[in-house]
PDB file of C-alpha atoms in Angstrom:
ATOM      1  CA  ASN A   1      77.363 -10.505-120.918  1.00  0.00           C
ATOM      2  CA  GLU A   2      73.764  -9.240-122.468  1.00  0.00           C
ATOM      3  CA  GLY A   3      71.048  -8.235-120.918  1.00  0.00           C
ATOM      4  CA  GLN A   4      68.750  -5.311-120.953  1.00  0.00           C
ATOM      5  CA  ARG A   5      69.357  -2.267-118.847  1.00  0.00           C
ATOM      6  CA  GLY A   6      73.452  -2.955-117.668  1.00  0.00           C
ATOM      7  CA  ALA A   7      74.122  -5.613-118.962  1.00  0.00           C
ATOM      8  CA  GLY A   8      77.496  -5.509-117.199  1.00  0.00           C
ATOM      9  CA  VAL A   9      77.030  -4.267-113.714  1.00  0.00           C
ATOM     10  CA  ALA A  10      73.352  -2.817-112.804  1.00  0.00           C
ATOM     11  CA  TYR A  11      72.348  -0.417-109.537  1.00  0.00           C
ATOM     12  CA  TYR A  12      68.548   0.005-109.607  1.00  0.00           C
ATOM     13  CA  ASN A  13      67.289   2.136-105.661  1.00  0.00           C
ATOM     14  CA  SER A  14      70.972   0.758-104.753  1.00  0.00           C
ATOM     15  CA  ASP A  15      74.005   2.743-102.656  1.00  0.00           C
ATOM     16  CA  GLY A  16      77.191   0.816-103.932  1.00  0.00           C
ATOM     17  CA  SER A  17      80.710   0.920-104.860  1.00  0.00           C
ATOM     18  CA  ILE A  18      82.028  -0.895-107.739  1.00  0.00           C
ATOM     19  CA  ASN A  19      86.477  -0.971-107.487  1.00  0.00           C
ATOM     20  CA  ASN A  20      89.515  -2.852-108.360  1.00  0.00           C
ATOM     21  CA  THR A  21      87.523  -4.415-111.410  1.00  0.00           C
ATOM     22  CA  THR A  22      86.925  -4.541-115.154  1.00  0.00           C
ATOM     23  CA  ILE A  23      84.175  -4.062-117.139  1.00  0.00           C
ATOM     24  CA  GLU A  24      84.242  -5.889-120.850  1.00  0.00           C
ATOM     25  CA  ALA A  25      82.204  -7.128-123.618  1.00  0.00           C
ATOM     26  CA  ASN A  26      78.721  -6.833-122.464  1.00  0.00           C
ATOM     27  CA  TYR A  27      75.626  -5.740-124.605  1.00  0.00           C
ATOM     28  CA  VAL A  28      72.550  -5.007-124.649  1.00  0.00           C
ATOM     29  CA  LEU A  29      68.880  -5.713-126.182  1.00  0.00           C
ATOM     30  CA  SER A  30      68.095  -3.340-128.696  1.00  0.00           C
ATOM     31  CA  GLY A  31      66.770  -0.008-127.454  1.00  0.00           C
ATOM     32  CA  TYR A  32      68.449  -0.440-123.666  1.00  0.00           C
ATOM     33  CA  SER A  33      70.877   1.296-122.504  1.00  0.00           C
ATOM     34  CA  GLY A  34      73.674   1.806-119.679  1.00  0.00           C
ATOM     35  CA  TYR A  35      76.136  -1.516-122.024  1.00  0.00           C
ATOM     36  CA  GLY A  36      79.351  -1.837-119.091  1.00  0.00           C
ATOM     37  CA  VAL A  37      77.309  -0.408-115.637  1.00  0.00           C
ATOM     38  CA  HIS A  38      73.839   1.233-115.265  1.00  0.00           C
ATOM     39  CA  ALA A  39      72.300   2.809-112.066  1.00  0.00           C
ATOM     40  CA  TYR A  40      69.441   3.894-111.830  1.00  0.00           C
ATOM     41  CA  SER A  41      66.373   4.869-110.170  1.00  0.00           C
ATOM     42  CA  GLY A  42      68.230   6.543-107.265  1.00  0.00           C
ATOM     43  CA  SER A  43      71.371   5.189-106.108  1.00  0.00           C
ATOM     44  CA  ASP A  44      74.047   5.916-105.441  1.00  0.00           C
ATOM     45  CA  LEU A  45      77.714   4.383-107.029  1.00  0.00           C
ATOM     46  CA  ASP A  46      80.973   4.893-106.731  1.00  0.00           C
ATOM     47  CA  ILE A  47      83.648   3.177-109.426  1.00  0.00           C
ATOM     48  CA  ASN A  48      87.389   3.060-108.360  1.00  0.00           C
ATOM     49  CA  ASN A  49      90.626   2.109-109.599  1.00  0.00           C
ATOM     50  CA  SER A  50      88.077   0.303-112.558  1.00  0.00           C
ATOM     51  CA  VAL A  51      88.259  -0.256-116.502  1.00  0.00           C
ATOM     52  CA  ILE A  52      85.471  -0.288-118.130  1.00  0.00           C
ATOM     53  CA  ILE A  53      85.884  -1.231-122.115  1.00  0.00           C
ATOM     54  CA  ARG A  54      84.646  -2.415-124.706  1.00  0.00           C
ATOM     55  CA  ASN A  55      80.739  -2.614-124.232  1.00  0.00           C
ATOM     56  CA  TYR A  56      78.941  -2.970-127.379  1.00  0.00           C
ATOM     57  CA  LYS A  57      75.712  -3.056-129.273  1.00  0.00           C
ATOM     58  CA  ASN A  58      74.927  -5.681-131.038  1.00  0.00           C
ATOM     59  CA  TYR A  59      72.002  -4.599-132.486  1.00  0.00           C
ATOM     60  CA  ALA A  60      71.246  -1.735-135.865  1.00  0.00           C
ATOM     61  CA  GLY A  61      68.772   0.549-135.015  1.00  0.00           C
ATOM     62  CA  ASN A  62      68.856   4.380-133.209  1.00  0.00           C
ATOM     63  CA  SER A  63      68.576   3.372-130.242  1.00  0.00           C
ATOM     64  CA  GLY A  64      70.847   3.146-126.542  1.00  0.00           C
ATOM     65  CA  GLN A  65      72.379   5.267-124.549  1.00  0.00           C
ATOM     66  CA  GLY A  66      75.424   5.043-122.661  1.00  0.00           C
ATOM     67  CA  GLY A  67      78.230   1.939-123.366  1.00  0.00           C
ATOM     68  CA  GLY A  68      80.431   2.657-121.022  1.00  0.00           C
ATOM     69  CA  VAL A  69      78.472   3.937-118.132  1.00  0.00           C
ATOM     70  CA  ASN A  70      75.110   5.407-117.457  1.00  0.00           C
ATOM     71  CA  TYR A  71      73.234   7.031-114.524  1.00  0.00           C
ATOM     72  CA  SER A  72      69.581   8.108-114.559  1.00  0.00           C
ATOM     73  CA  ALA A  73      68.681   9.400-111.684  1.00  0.00           C
ATOM     74  CA  SER A  74      71.478   8.924-109.457  1.00  0.00           C
ATOM     75  CA  SER A  75      74.466   9.683-108.329  1.00  0.00           C
ATOM     76  CA  GLY A  76      78.158   8.997-107.619  1.00  0.00           C
ATOM     77  CA  THR A  77      81.612   9.605-108.065  1.00  0.00           C
ATOM     78  CA  ILE A  78      84.233   7.699-111.381  1.00  0.00           C
ATOM     79  CA  SER A  79      87.227   7.855-109.799  1.00  0.00           C
ATOM     80  CA  ASN A  80      91.194   6.864-111.785  1.00  0.00           C
ATOM     81  CA  THR A  81      89.196   4.768-114.306  1.00  0.00           C
ATOM     82  CA  LEU A  82      89.515   4.248-117.726  1.00  0.00           C
ATOM     83  CA  ILE A  83      86.780   4.240-119.840  1.00  0.00           C
ATOM     84  CA  ALA A  84      87.388   3.702-123.644  1.00  0.00           C
ATOM     85  CA  TYR A  85      86.836   1.695-126.503  1.00  0.00           C
ATOM     86  CA  ASN A  86      82.800   1.329-125.896  1.00  0.00           C
ATOM     87  CA  GLU A  87      79.399   1.920-128.387  1.00  0.00           C
ATOM     88  CA  ALA A  88      76.211   2.697-127.927  1.00  0.00           C
ATOM     89  CA  PHE A  89      73.210   5.056-130.611  1.00  0.00           C
ATOM     90  CA  THR A  90      73.587   8.064-127.287  1.00  0.00           C
ATOM     91  CA  GLY A  91      77.335   9.093-124.753  1.00  0.00           C
ATOM     92  CA  SER A  92      79.160   6.093-126.344  1.00  0.00           C
ATOM     93  CA  ALA A  93      81.610   6.500-122.459  1.00  0.00           C
ATOM     94  CA  MET A  94      79.112   7.958-120.200  1.00  0.00           C
ATOM     95  CA  TYR A  95      75.398   9.078-120.776  1.00  0.00           C
ATOM     96  CA  PHE A  96      73.541  11.052-117.774  1.00  0.00           C
ATOM     97  CA  GLU A  97      69.952  11.902-117.228  1.00  0.00           C
ATOM     98  CA  ASN A  98      69.046  13.753-114.489  1.00  0.00           C
ATOM     99  CA  ALA A  99      72.197  12.673-112.565  1.00  0.00           C
ATOM    100  CA  ASN A 100      73.344  15.236-109.647  1.00  0.00           C
ATOM    101  CA  ASN A 101      76.913  15.487-107.710  1.00  0.00           C
ATOM    102  CA  ILE A 102      78.638  13.214-110.442  1.00  0.00           C
ATOM    103  CA  ASN A 103      82.018  13.373-110.320  1.00  0.00           C
ATOM    104  CA  ILE A 104      84.236  12.371-112.510  1.00  0.00           C
ATOM    105  CA  LEU A 105      88.437  12.687-111.324  1.00  0.00           C
ATOM    106  CA  ASN A 106      91.357  11.645-112.495  1.00  0.00           C
ATOM    107  CA  SER A 107      90.232   9.620-115.282  1.00  0.00           C
ATOM    108  CA  THR A 108      90.949   8.600-118.804  1.00  0.00           C
ATOM    109  CA  ILE A 109      87.512   8.319-121.473  1.00  0.00           C
ATOM    110  CA  TYR A 110      88.936   7.744-124.810  1.00  0.00           C
ATOM    111  CA  SER A 111      87.093   6.648-127.866  1.00  0.00           C
ATOM    112  CA  ASP A 112      88.893   5.877-130.961  1.00  0.00           C
ATOM    113  CA  GLU A 113      87.566   5.129-134.671  1.00  0.00           C
ATOM    114  CA  SER A 114      86.366   1.321-133.577  1.00  0.00           C
ATOM    115  CA  SER A 115      84.083   3.824-130.757  1.00  0.00           C
ATOM    116  CA  ASP A 116      81.330   4.039-132.987  1.00  0.00           C
ATOM    117  CA  GLY A 117      79.107   6.747-131.024  1.00  0.00           C
ATOM    118  CA  TRP A 118      76.169   8.321-133.644  1.00  0.00           C
ATOM    119  CA  ASP A 119      75.328  11.681-130.796  1.00  0.00           C
ATOM    120  CA  GLY A 120      78.273  12.466-128.213  1.00  0.00           C
ATOM    121  CA  VAL A 121      81.201  10.579-126.038  1.00  0.00           C
ATOM    122  CA  ILE A 122      80.082  12.230-122.997  1.00  0.00           C
ATOM    123  CA  VAL A 123      76.253  13.298-123.018  1.00  0.00           C
ATOM    124  CA  ILE A 124      74.908  15.153-120.237  1.00  0.00           C
ATOM    125  CA  ALA A 125      70.980  15.513-120.097  1.00  0.00           C
ATOM    126  CA  ASN A 126      69.903  18.168-117.018  1.00  0.00           C
ATOM    127  CA  SER A 127      72.171  16.835-115.049  1.00  0.00           C
ATOM    128  CA  ASP A 128      75.604  18.050-112.612  1.00  0.00           C
ATOM    129  CA  VAL A 129      79.011  16.671-113.817  1.00  0.00           C
ATOM    130  CA  ASN A 130      81.923  17.577-112.496  1.00  0.00           C
ATOM    131  CA  ILE A 131      84.801  16.527-113.895  1.00  0.00           C
ATOM    132  CA  GLU A 132      89.041  16.462-112.911  1.00  0.00           C
ATOM    133  CA  ASN A 133      91.688  15.319-113.389  1.00  0.00           C
ATOM    134  CA  SER A 134      90.648  13.712-116.273  1.00  0.00           C
ATOM    135  CA  VAL A 135      91.581  13.445-120.136  1.00  0.00           C
ATOM    136  CA  TYR A 136      89.150  13.438-123.181  1.00  0.00           C
ATOM    137  CA  ASP A 137      90.517  12.397-126.251  1.00  0.00           C
ATOM    138  CA  VAL A 138      88.731  11.004-129.019  1.00  0.00           C
ATOM    139  CA  TYR A 139      89.534   9.705-132.294  1.00  0.00           C
ATOM    140  CA  GLN A 140      86.258  11.822-134.519  1.00  0.00           C
ATOM    141  CA  GLY A 141      85.936  15.575-135.015  1.00  0.00           C
ATOM    142  CA  TYR A 142      82.027  15.189-135.069  1.00  0.00           C
ATOM    143  CA  ASP A 143      82.180  13.413-131.137  1.00  0.00           C
ATOM    144  CA  ARG A 144      81.564  15.600-128.965  1.00  0.00           C
ATOM    145  CA  ILE A 145      80.989  16.224-125.131  1.00  0.00           C
ATOM    146  CA  LYS A 146      77.270  17.497-125.531  1.00  0.00           C
ATOM    147  CA  ILE A 147      75.490  18.819-123.072  1.00  0.00           C
ATOM    148  CA  PHE A 148      71.477  20.152-122.752  1.00  0.00           C
ATOM    149  CA  GLY A 149      68.822  21.413-120.703  1.00  0.00           C
ATOM    150  CA  ASP A 150      68.735  24.239-118.282  1.00  0.00           C
ATOM    151  CA  ASN A 151      68.906  22.580-115.722  1.00  0.00           C
ATOM    152  CA  SER A 152      72.692  21.015-116.987  1.00  0.00           C
ATOM    153  CA  SER A 153      75.500  22.156-115.564  1.00  0.00           C
ATOM    154  CA  LEU A 154      79.000  21.215-116.354  1.00  0.00           C
ATOM    155  CA  GLN A 155      82.539  22.211-114.314  1.00  0.00           C
ATOM    156  CA  ILE A 156      85.735  21.229-116.292  1.00  0.00           C
ATOM    157  CA  SER A 157      89.370  21.458-114.306  1.00  0.00           C
ATOM    158  CA  TYR A 158      92.527  20.410-114.648  1.00  0.00           C
ATOM    159  CA  SER A 159      91.768  18.255-117.940  1.00  0.00           C
ATOM    160  CA  PHE A 160      92.721  17.694-120.892  1.00  0.00           C
ATOM    161  CA  ILE A 161      89.935  17.893-123.026  1.00  0.00           C
ATOM    162  CA  GLU A 162      90.387  17.689-127.351  1.00  0.00           C
ATOM    163  CA  ASP A 163      89.200  20.737-128.882  1.00  0.00           C
ATOM    164  CA  GLY A 164      88.673  21.949-125.907  1.00  0.00           C
ATOM    165  CA  GLN A 165      84.829  24.194-125.556  1.00  0.00           C
ATOM    166  CA  ALA A 166      84.888  23.727-129.192  1.00  0.00           C
ATOM    167  CA  SER A 167      84.333  20.434-128.253  1.00  0.00           C
ATOM    168  CA  ILE A 168      80.832  20.966-125.818  1.00  0.00           C
ATOM    169  CA  VAL A 169      77.979  21.651-127.949  1.00  0.00           C
ATOM    170  CA  ASP A 170      74.062  21.662-127.552  1.00  0.00           C
ATOM    171  CA  TRP A 171      71.740  19.322-130.255  1.00  0.00           C
ATOM    172  CA  ASP A 172      72.210  21.785-132.803  1.00  0.00           C
ATOM    173  CA  SER A 173      76.156  22.260-132.813  1.00  0.00           C
ATOM    174  CA  TYR A 174      76.559  25.194-130.495  1.00  0.00           C
ATOM    175  CA  LEU A 175      76.135  25.521-126.895  1.00  0.00           C
ATOM    176  CA  ALA A 176      73.369  26.971-125.963  1.00  0.00           C
ATOM    177  CA  ASP A 177      71.618  24.728-122.993  1.00  0.00           C
ATOM    178  CA  GLY A 178      73.207  24.969-119.403  1.00  0.00           C
ATOM    179  CA  THR A 179      75.887  26.002-117.512  1.00  0.00           C
ATOM    180  CA  LEU A 180      79.736  25.262-118.982  1.00  0.00           C
ATOM    181  CA  ILE A 181      81.567  26.410-115.597  1.00  0.00           C
ATOM    182  CA  TRP A 182      85.408  26.372-117.823  1.00  0.00           C
ATOM    183  CA  GLY A 183      87.649  25.934-114.674  1.00  0.00           C
ATOM    184  CA  ILE A 184      91.574  26.774-114.355  1.00  0.00           C
ATOM    185  CA  GLY A 185      94.360  24.264-115.370  1.00  0.00           C
ATOM    186  CA  ASN A 186      93.205  22.855-118.693  1.00  0.00           C
ATOM    187  CA  ILE A 187      94.695  22.240-121.233  1.00  0.00           C
ATOM    188  CA  GLU A 188      93.716  21.446-124.891  1.00  0.00           C
ATOM    189  CA  GLU A 189      94.487  19.708-127.865  1.00  0.00           C
ATOM    190  CA  ASN A 190      97.358  21.117-129.360  1.00  0.00           C
ATOM    191  CA  GLU A 191      98.154  24.053-126.245  1.00  0.00           C
ATOM    192  CA  GLY A 192     101.857  23.742-125.289  1.00  0.00           C
ATOM    193  CA  VAL A 193     105.007  21.324-126.615  1.00  0.00           C
ATOM    194  CA  GLY A 194     105.303  17.545-126.065  1.00  0.00           C
ATOM    195  CA  GLY A 195     103.080  16.498-128.931  1.00  0.00           C
ATOM    196  CA  TYR A 196      99.770  16.670-130.127  1.00  0.00           C
ATOM    197  CA  GLY A 197      97.503  15.324-127.903  1.00  0.00           C
ATOM    198  CA  PRO A 198      97.820  12.793-124.365  1.00  0.00           C
ATOM    199  CA  GLN A 199     100.671  10.911-125.703  1.00  0.00           C
ATOM    200  CA  PHE A 200      99.703   7.897-123.765  1.00  0.00           C
ATOM    201  CA  GLN A 201     102.212   4.696-124.683  1.00  0.00           C
ATOM    202  CA  ASN A 202     100.079   3.002-126.666  1.00  0.00           C
ATOM    203  CA  PRO A 203      96.426   3.337-126.567  1.00  0.00           C
ATOM    204  CA  LEU A 204      96.275  -0.157-128.892  1.00  0.00           C
ATOM    205  CA  GLU A 205      97.618  -2.223-127.047  1.00  0.00           C
ATOM    206  CA  ASP A 206      95.490  -0.635-123.842  1.00  0.00           C
ATOM    207  CA  ASN A 207      98.256   1.340-122.535  1.00  0.00           C
ATOM    208  CA  PHE A 208      97.422   4.349-121.646  1.00  0.00           C
ATOM    209  CA  THR A 209     100.621   5.282-119.367  1.00  0.00           C
ATOM    210  CA  LEU A 210     101.648   9.086-120.122  1.00  0.00           C
ATOM    211  CA  LYS A 211     104.851   9.284-121.691  1.00  0.00           C
ATOM    212  CA  TYR A 212     107.661  11.043-119.995  1.00  0.00           C
ATOM    213  CA  TYR A 213     107.616  13.696-121.989  1.00  0.00           C
ATOM    214  CA  SER A 214     103.290  14.744-121.861  1.00  0.00           C
ATOM    215  CA  ARG A 215     102.107  17.686-121.197  1.00  0.00           C
ATOM    216  CA  LEU A 216      99.452  16.031-118.770  1.00  0.00           C
ATOM    217  CA  ILE A 217     102.318  14.861-115.686  1.00  0.00           C
ATOM    218  CA  ASP A 218     102.645  17.719-112.716  1.00  0.00           C
ATOM    219  CA  ALA A 219      99.759  19.059-114.633  1.00  0.00           C
ATOM    220  CA  GLY A 220      96.652  18.177-112.149  1.00  0.00           C
ATOM    221  CA  ASP A 221      94.901  19.442-109.181  1.00  0.00           C
ATOM    222  CA  PRO A 222      97.916  20.651-107.287  1.00  0.00           C
ATOM    223  CA  SER A 223      95.535  21.530-104.462  1.00  0.00           C
ATOM    224  CA  SER A 224      94.715  17.317-104.487  1.00  0.00           C
ATOM    225  CA  GLU A 225      96.062  14.273-103.600  1.00  0.00           C
ATOM    226  CA  LEU A 226      99.352  13.891-104.630  1.00  0.00           C
ATOM    227  CA  ASP A 227     100.801  11.013-106.993  1.00  0.00           C
ATOM    228  CA  PRO A 228     102.696   7.164-105.666  1.00  0.00           C
ATOM    229  CA  ASP A 229     105.680   9.489-106.743  1.00  0.00           C
ATOM    230  CA  GLY A 230     105.313  12.521-105.055  1.00  0.00           C
ATOM    231  CA  THR A 231     104.697  15.264-107.535  1.00  0.00           C
ATOM    232  CA  VAL A 232     101.310  16.447-108.543  1.00  0.00           C
ATOM    233  CA  ALA A 233      99.213  14.272-109.653  1.00  0.00           C
ATOM    234  CA  ASP A 234      99.046  14.018-113.028  1.00  0.00           C
ATOM    235  CA  MET A 235      96.263  14.031-115.621  1.00  0.00           C
ATOM    236  CA  GLY A 236      93.994  10.916-116.145  1.00  0.00           C
ATOM    237  CA  ALA A 237      93.443   7.163-114.607  1.00  0.00           C
ATOM    238  CA  TYR A 238      97.649   6.445-114.737  1.00  0.00           C
ATOM    239  CA  PRO A 239     100.600   9.018-113.707  1.00  0.00           C
ATOM    240  CA  LEU A 240     104.077   8.000-115.120  1.00  0.00           C
TER     241      LEU A 240
END
């Protein structure tokens, strides 16, 4: 699909949810935002058990925010959702601007060399975002979580964050704006045993299930809902 705001799905001043849905191969016109999903102007949108993948910018130029999702002056929870291989000029995976009470739970955010993003994989601008039991895995070393604005707050716990706190910067490549709350239970790229990275089965084939020896298995918040097999929650969208 081609569109302006939210070529795949757009919510304007509305409440709702997206469940068990794949949003793929959408693109916006030059200068617009929210290629896959765009919630704006006071919306409250939950995204559950979904896949937001390969949404892209079909133009040359330095504009456009939120290749996967864009929340502007809105709120909502993203849970058990894969956001992968999306591209945008700013915030190739996710872009939040003046957004409050954003919760990213049990989800996987992935970016590889095909995910074009000049400024950040996740961008948080004067927004309040909480990430828990989730995976943030990127290919390029300069792809970052960017947070700016004195009113921004990012809280992360029980999640895999490539490069850890070093991956969270502002526009000048160091954390100066907003508040970062680095909670307990987080795993960084080179910590522990079990190999580097999350150890997905086969990202090239869109298989983001964890391998049996991944450090992320049973590494989620022990107080959160158990996995279907009755064990402690794994990190990411797909429990083993």
